[in-house]
Amino acid sequence: MTAAALDLQILRAFVLAAREGSVSRAAERLHLTQPAVSLQLKRLAEETGLQLFTRTPHGLALTADGAALLPQAERVLSAVGDLQQAARNLQGTVRGALRIGTILDPEFTRLGVFLRELVESAPQIETELRHGMSGNVLAQVLRGELDVGFHLDTDDDGETIAPAPLATRTLTRFTYRVVAPAGWGPQVLGRDWKALAALPWLGTPPESAHHRLLNKVFGPLGLSPRRAALVDQEASMLDLLKSGVGLSLLRDSIAIRESQSHGLVMADRVQLDCALRFVSLAARRNEPVIASAWNALARAWN
């Protein structure tokens, strides 16, 4: 007997006949006629070359060969059932690659919690993290080079600020403070934007949120702050601040911490509001992989 010749329906008939001790009851369970089940049992006996049942006044009884074969048949049917269930599970499984644009530090964006939620809910998704500046992340999402990303927005008008192709969610709002090196109190305390523009600043690339925030303030005033250095990472910015190179923007939580621990000076008359948002192309929002990312994000930020 070949494996191909062994019909699963025949095995089901054999197992049910053995369990029920009756062809008629096996036929009822299988929704077949008694002759059809009898034919299947006869075919199995022929293909195995074994006598599997004997007839008794009470129905069918397994022979020694039939009793030995029954556990094997049950294992085959169980394995097939497991295979079918696994196939059904896979039909609903989201799989694919997800390219995520990240910014700032992972704690602030809750990146770890977000990824944990994503892995637990959609383990077949492979994630690729690309860290960059806020403007770069937005541009790459718009070009389709990233699937989702975190973005800092200079506007405070809610969800409608994003370019039309984008789906957005505001995750949190916070404040940027103007921070100066220790000992610069007389130059920054009580000063407005015009006075602060005359001091040396740590510049950032156009793609950074710092650059966009400051342009929004200084542009309408016709001012261009004096740039002492160009930096593209918060860690470098903070180090240069502590070294006395120039002014910079820092998130309020960091500004307060560093003013307390290292004597950095926070300007007291000016500040800038900002929003951390999660973005993807609106047209791709409901793609299974991207939708899974949005769902995981919602759980991470709820």
CSV table of C-alpha atoms in Angstrom, one decimal:
chain,number,residue,atom,x,y,z
A,1,MET,CA,0.0,0.0,0.0
A,2,THR,CA,1.4,3.4,-1.0
A,3,ALA,CA,0.9,6.6,1.1
A,4,ALA,CA,-0.9,8.1,-1.9
A,5,ALA,CA,-3.4,5.3,-1.9
A,6,LEU,CA,-4.4,5.8,1.7
A,7,ASP,CA,-7.4,8.1,1.5
A,8,LEU,CA,-8.0,10.2,4.6
A,9,GLN,CA,-11.8,9.5,4.3
A,10,ILE,CA,-11.0,5.8,4.6
A,11,LEU,CA,-9.0,6.4,7.8
A,12,ARG,CA,-11.9,8.4,9.2
A,13,ALA,CA,-14.3,5.6,8.5
A,14,PHE,CA,-11.9,3.1,10.1
A,15,VAL,CA,-11.4,5.2,13.3
A,16,LEU,CA,-15.1,6.0,13.7
A,17,ALA,CA,-16.2,2.4,13.1
A,18,ALA,CA,-13.6,1.3,15.7
A,19,ARG,CA,-14.8,3.9,18.2
A,20,GLU,CA,-18.5,3.3,17.6
A,21,GLY,CA,-18.3,-0.4,17.1
A,22,SER,CA,-20.9,0.0,14.4
A,23,VAL,CA,-21.0,0.7,10.7
A,24,SER,CA,-24.3,2.4,10.9
A,25,ARG,CA,-23.3,4.8,13.7
A,26,ALA,CA,-20.0,5.5,11.8
A,27,ALA,CA,-22.0,6.3,8.7
A,28,GLU,CA,-24.2,8.7,10.6
A,29,ARG,CA,-21.2,10.5,12.0
A,30,LEU,CA,-19.7,10.8,8.5
A,31,HIS,CA,-23.0,11.7,6.8
A,32,LEU,CA,-22.6,8.7,4.5
A,33,THR,CA,-24.6,5.6,3.7
A,34,GLN,CA,-23.8,2.3,5.4
A,35,PRO,CA,-22.8,0.6,2.1
A,36,ALA,CA,-20.4,3.5,1.5
A,37,VAL,CA,-18.7,3.1,4.9
A,38,SER,CA,-18.6,-0.7,4.5
A,39,LEU,CA,-16.9,-0.3,1.1
A,40,GLN,CA,-14.3,2.0,2.6
A,41,LEU,CA,-13.5,-0.4,5.4
A,42,LYS,CA,-13.2,-3.2,2.8
A,43,ARG,CA,-10.9,-1.1,0.8
A,44,LEU,CA,-8.7,-0.4,3.8
A,45,ALA,CA,-8.5,-4.1,4.6
A,46,GLU,CA,-7.5,-4.9,1.0
A,47,GLU,CA,-4.8,-2.1,0.9
A,48,THR,CA,-3.3,-3.1,4.2
A,49,GLY,CA,-3.7,-6.8,3.7
A,50,LEU,CA,-5.0,-7.1,7.2
A,51,GLN,CA,-8.3,-8.2,8.7
A,52,LEU,CA,-9.3,-5.2,10.9
A,53,PHE,CA,-12.7,-6.2,12.3
A,54,THR,CA,-14.7,-9.2,13.2
A,55,ARG,CA,-18.5,-9.1,13.4
A,56,THR,CA,-20.1,-9.9,16.8
A,57,PRO,CA,-23.8,-10.0,17.8
A,58,HIS,CA,-23.3,-6.4,19.1
A,59,GLY,CA,-21.6,-5.0,16.0
A,60,LEU,CA,-17.9,-4.7,15.1
A,61,ALA,CA,-14.9,-5.6,17.1
A,62,LEU,CA,-11.3,-4.8,16.3
A,63,THR,CA,-8.9,-7.6,15.6
A,64,ALA,CA,-5.5,-7.6,17.1
A,65,ASP,CA,-4.2,-6.0,13.9
A,66,GLY,CA,-7.0,-3.5,13.8
A,67,ALA,CA,-6.3,-2.5,17.4
A,68,ALA,CA,-2.6,-2.1,16.6
A,69,LEU,CA,-3.4,0.1,13.5
A,70,LEU,CA,-6.0,2.3,15.3
A,71,PRO,CA,-3.5,4.5,17.2
A,72,GLN,CA,-1.5,5.1,14.0
A,73,ALA,CA,-4.6,6.1,12.1
A,74,GLU,CA,-5.7,8.5,14.9
A,75,ARG,CA,-2.2,10.1,14.9
A,76,VAL,CA,-2.4,10.6,11.1
A,77,LEU,CA,-5.9,12.3,11.4
A,78,SER,CA,-4.7,14.4,14.3
A,79,ALA,CA,-1.7,15.6,12.4
A,80,VAL,CA,-3.9,16.4,9.4
A,81,GLY,CA,-6.2,18.4,11.7
A,82,ASP,CA,-3.2,20.3,13.1
A,83,LEU,CA,-2.0,21.0,9.6
A,84,GLN,CA,-5.4,22.4,8.6
A,85,GLN,CA,-5.6,24.5,11.7
A,86,ALA,CA,-2.1,25.9,11.1
A,87,ALA,CA,-3.1,26.8,7.6
A,88,ARG,CA,-6.3,28.6,8.8
A,89,ASN,CA,-4.1,30.5,11.4
A,90,LEU,CA,-1.7,31.5,8.7
A,91,GLN,CA,-4.5,32.8,6.5
A,92,GLY,CA,-5.1,35.5,9.1
A,93,THR,CA,-1.4,36.2,9.9
A,94,VAL,CA,0.0,39.5,8.9
A,95,ARG,CA,3.5,39.2,7.5
A,96,GLY,CA,6.0,41.4,5.6
A,97,ALA,CA,8.5,44.1,6.2
A,98,LEU,CA,7.9,47.4,8.1
A,99,ARG,CA,10.3,50.3,7.7
A,100,ILE,CA,10.0,52.6,10.7
A,101,GLY,CA,11.5,56.1,10.8
A,102,THR,CA,12.6,57.0,14.3
A,103,ILE,CA,13.8,60.3,15.9
A,104,LEU,CA,14.9,61.6,19.3
A,105,ASP,CA,15.5,59.0,22.1
A,106,PRO,CA,13.5,55.8,22.2
A,107,GLU,CA,12.1,56.6,25.7
A,108,PHE,CA,10.4,59.8,24.4
A,109,THR,CA,8.8,58.1,21.4
A,110,ARG,CA,7.9,54.9,23.5
A,111,LEU,CA,9.7,53.0,20.7
A,112,GLY,CA,10.3,49.9,22.9
A,113,VAL,CA,6.7,49.7,24.0
A,114,PHE,CA,5.5,50.2,20.4
A,115,LEU,CA,7.8,47.4,19.1
A,116,ARG,CA,6.8,45.0,21.9
A,117,GLU,CA,3.1,45.5,21.1
A,118,LEU,CA,3.8,45.0,17.4
A,119,VAL,CA,5.9,41.8,17.9
A,120,GLU,CA,3.2,40.4,20.2
A,121,SER,CA,0.3,41.1,17.9
A,122,ALA,CA,2.0,40.4,14.5
A,123,PRO,CA,5.2,38.3,15.1
A,124,GLN,CA,5.6,37.6,11.3
A,125,ILE,CA,6.3,41.3,10.6
A,126,GLU,CA,10.0,42.1,10.2
A,127,THR,CA,10.9,45.6,11.4
A,128,GLU,CA,13.7,47.8,10.1
A,129,LEU,CA,14.5,50.9,12.1
A,130,ARG,CA,16.0,54.0,10.4
A,131,HIS,CA,17.0,56.8,12.8
A,132,GLY,CA,17.1,60.3,11.4
A,133,MET,CA,15.9,63.9,11.7
A,134,SER,CA,12.3,64.7,11.7
A,135,GLY,CA,12.2,66.3,8.3
A,136,ASN,CA,14.0,63.4,6.7
A,137,VAL,CA,11.6,60.9,8.2
A,138,LEU,CA,8.7,62.8,6.8
A,139,ALA,CA,10.2,63.1,3.3
A,140,GLN,CA,11.0,59.4,3.2
A,141,VAL,CA,7.5,58.5,4.2
A,142,LEU,CA,6.1,60.7,1.5
A,143,ARG,CA,8.5,59.1,-1.1
A,144,GLY,CA,7.5,55.6,0.1
A,145,GLU,CA,11.0,54.9,1.4
A,146,LEU,CA,9.6,54.4,4.9
A,147,ASP,CA,6.3,52.9,5.8
A,148,VAL,CA,5.7,54.7,9.0
A,149,GLY,CA,7.6,57.2,11.1
A,150,PHE,CA,7.7,59.7,14.0
A,151,HIS,CA,7.7,63.3,13.1
A,152,LEU,CA,8.0,66.6,15.0
A,153,ASP,CA,5.6,69.3,13.8
A,154,THR,CA,5.9,73.0,14.4
A,155,ASP,CA,2.2,73.6,14.1
A,156,ASP,CA,-0.3,73.3,17.0
A,157,ASP,CA,-3.5,73.1,15.0
A,158,GLY,CA,-4.2,69.4,15.6
A,159,GLU,CA,-4.4,66.6,13.1
A,160,THR,CA,-5.1,68.8,10.0
A,161,ILE,CA,-1.6,70.2,9.8
A,162,ALA,CA,-0.1,67.3,7.8
A,163,PRO,CA,0.3,67.3,4.1
A,164,ALA,CA,-2.8,65.9,2.4
A,165,PRO,CA,-1.2,62.5,1.5
A,166,LEU,CA,-0.5,61.7,5.1
A,167,ALA,CA,-2.4,60.0,7.9
A,168,THR,CA,-1.3,61.4,11.3
A,169,ARG,CA,-1.8,60.9,15.0
A,170,THR,CA,-0.6,63.4,17.6
A,171,LEU,CA,1.1,61.4,20.3
A,172,THR,CA,2.1,64.2,22.7
A,173,ARG,CA,2.7,67.9,22.9
A,174,PHE,CA,5.7,69.4,24.6
A,175,THR,CA,7.7,72.6,24.8
A,176,TYR,CA,11.1,73.5,23.6
A,177,ARG,CA,13.1,75.9,25.8
A,178,VAL,CA,16.0,78.2,24.7
A,179,VAL,CA,18.9,77.1,26.8
A,180,ALA,CA,22.3,78.8,27.3
A,181,PRO,CA,25.6,77.8,28.8
A,182,ALA,CA,26.2,78.2,32.5
A,183,GLY,CA,27.0,81.8,33.5
A,184,TRP,CA,25.0,83.3,30.5
A,185,GLY,CA,22.1,84.4,32.7
A,186,PRO,CA,22.6,88.2,32.1
A,187,GLN,CA,22.6,87.6,28.3
A,188,VAL,CA,19.4,85.6,28.2
A,189,LEU,CA,17.2,86.2,31.2
A,190,GLY,CA,14.5,88.7,30.5
A,191,ARG,CA,15.4,88.8,26.8
A,192,ASP,CA,13.1,88.5,23.8
A,193,TRP,CA,13.7,86.7,20.5
A,194,LYS,CA,15.3,89.8,19.0
A,195,ALA,CA,17.8,90.1,21.7
A,196,LEU,CA,18.5,86.4,21.7
A,197,ALA,CA,19.1,86.4,17.9
A,198,ALA,CA,22.2,88.5,18.5
A,199,LEU,CA,23.9,85.7,20.6
A,200,PRO,CA,25.8,82.8,19.1
A,201,TRP,CA,23.6,79.7,18.4
A,202,LEU,CA,24.1,76.1,17.7
A,203,GLY,CA,22.7,75.6,14.3
A,204,THR,CA,21.0,72.5,12.9
A,205,PRO,CA,20.3,71.2,9.4
A,206,PRO,CA,17.2,72.3,7.6
A,207,GLU,CA,15.6,68.9,8.1
A,208,SER,CA,15.7,69.2,11.9
A,209,ALA,CA,12.7,70.4,13.9
A,210,HIS,CA,15.0,72.9,15.7
A,211,HIS,CA,15.7,74.6,12.4
A,212,ARG,CA,12.0,74.8,11.4
A,213,LEU,CA,10.9,76.0,14.8
A,214,LEU,CA,13.5,78.8,14.9
A,215,ASN,CA,12.8,79.8,11.3
A,216,LYS,CA,9.1,80.2,12.2
A,217,VAL,CA,10.1,82.7,14.9
A,218,PHE,CA,13.0,84.6,13.3
A,219,GLY,CA,11.8,84.6,9.7
A,220,PRO,CA,8.9,87.0,10.3
A,221,LEU,CA,11.2,89.3,12.3
A,222,GLY,CA,13.8,89.4,9.5
A,223,LEU,CA,16.4,88.0,11.8
A,224,SER,CA,19.1,85.4,11.2
A,225,PRO,CA,20.8,84.1,14.4
A,226,ARG,CA,24.6,84.0,14.5
A,227,ARG,CA,25.6,80.4,14.1
A,228,ALA,CA,28.5,79.3,16.2
A,229,ALA,CA,28.4,75.6,15.1
A,230,LEU,CA,26.3,73.2,13.1
A,231,VAL,CA,25.2,70.0,14.9
A,232,ASP,CA,22.7,67.2,13.9
A,233,GLN,CA,22.4,65.2,17.2
A,234,GLU,CA,21.0,66.2,20.5
A,235,ALA,CA,23.9,64.6,22.4
A,236,SER,CA,26.4,66.8,20.5
A,237,MET,CA,24.2,69.8,21.0
A,238,LEU,CA,24.1,69.2,24.8
A,239,ASP,CA,27.9,68.7,24.9
A,240,LEU,CA,28.5,72.0,23.1
A,241,LEU,CA,26.0,73.8,25.4
A,242,LYS,CA,27.9,72.6,28.4
A,243,SER,CA,31.2,73.7,26.8
A,244,GLY,CA,29.8,77.3,26.4
A,245,VAL,CA,29.7,77.4,22.6
A,246,GLY,CA,26.2,78.9,22.2
A,247,LEU,CA,22.4,78.8,22.6
A,248,SER,CA,20.2,75.9,21.6
A,249,LEU,CA,16.7,74.5,21.9
A,250,LEU,CA,16.1,71.6,24.3
A,251,ARG,CA,13.0,69.7,25.2
A,252,ASP,CA,11.6,71.1,28.5
A,253,SER,CA,12.2,67.9,30.5
A,254,ILE,CA,15.9,67.9,29.4
A,255,ALA,CA,16.3,71.6,29.8
A,256,ILE,CA,15.0,71.4,33.4
A,257,ARG,CA,17.2,68.4,34.2
A,258,GLU,CA,20.4,70.0,32.8
A,259,SER,CA,19.8,73.4,34.4
A,260,GLN,CA,19.6,71.7,37.7
A,261,SER,CA,22.5,69.4,37.3
A,262,HIS,CA,24.9,71.5,35.2
A,263,GLY,CA,23.8,75.1,35.7
A,264,LEU,CA,22.6,75.7,32.2
A,265,VAL,CA,20.4,78.8,31.9
A,266,MET,CA,16.8,78.7,30.5
A,267,ALA,CA,15.5,81.8,28.8
A,268,ASP,CA,12.5,82.9,30.8
A,269,ARG,CA,10.6,85.0,28.2
A,270,VAL,CA,10.4,82.7,25.2
A,271,GLN,CA,9.5,79.1,24.4
A,272,LEU,CA,8.2,77.1,21.4
A,273,ASP,CA,5.4,74.5,21.4
A,274,CYS,CA,5.9,71.3,19.4
A,275,ALA,CA,4.0,68.1,18.7
A,276,LEU,CA,5.2,64.5,18.3
A,277,ARG,CA,3.2,62.8,15.6
A,278,PHE,CA,3.1,59.3,14.0
A,279,VAL,CA,2.7,59.4,10.2
A,280,SER,CA,2.2,57.2,7.2
A,281,LEU,CA,0.8,57.7,3.7
A,282,ALA,CA,-3.0,58.0,4.0
A,283,ALA,CA,-3.4,55.8,0.8
A,284,ARG,CA,-1.4,53.0,2.6
A,285,ARG,CA,-3.0,53.4,6.0
A,286,ASN,CA,-5.1,50.2,5.7
A,287,GLU,CA,-2.4,47.9,4.3
A,288,PRO,CA,-2.2,44.9,6.7
A,289,VAL,CA,1.4,45.6,7.8
A,290,ILE,CA,0.9,49.3,8.2
A,291,ALA,CA,-2.5,48.9,9.9
A,292,SER,CA,-0.8,46.5,12.4
A,293,ALA,CA,1.8,49.3,13.2
A,294,TRP,CA,-1.0,51.8,13.8
A,295,ASN,CA,-2.8,49.4,16.1
A,296,ALA,CA,0.3,48.6,18.0
A,297,LEU,CA,1.0,52.4,18.3
A,298,ALA,CA,-2.4,53.0,19.7
A,299,ARG,CA,-1.9,50.4,22.4
A,300,ALA,CA,1.6,51.8,23.2
A,301,TRP,CA,0.2,55.3,23.6
A,302,ASN,CA,-3.1,54.5,25.4
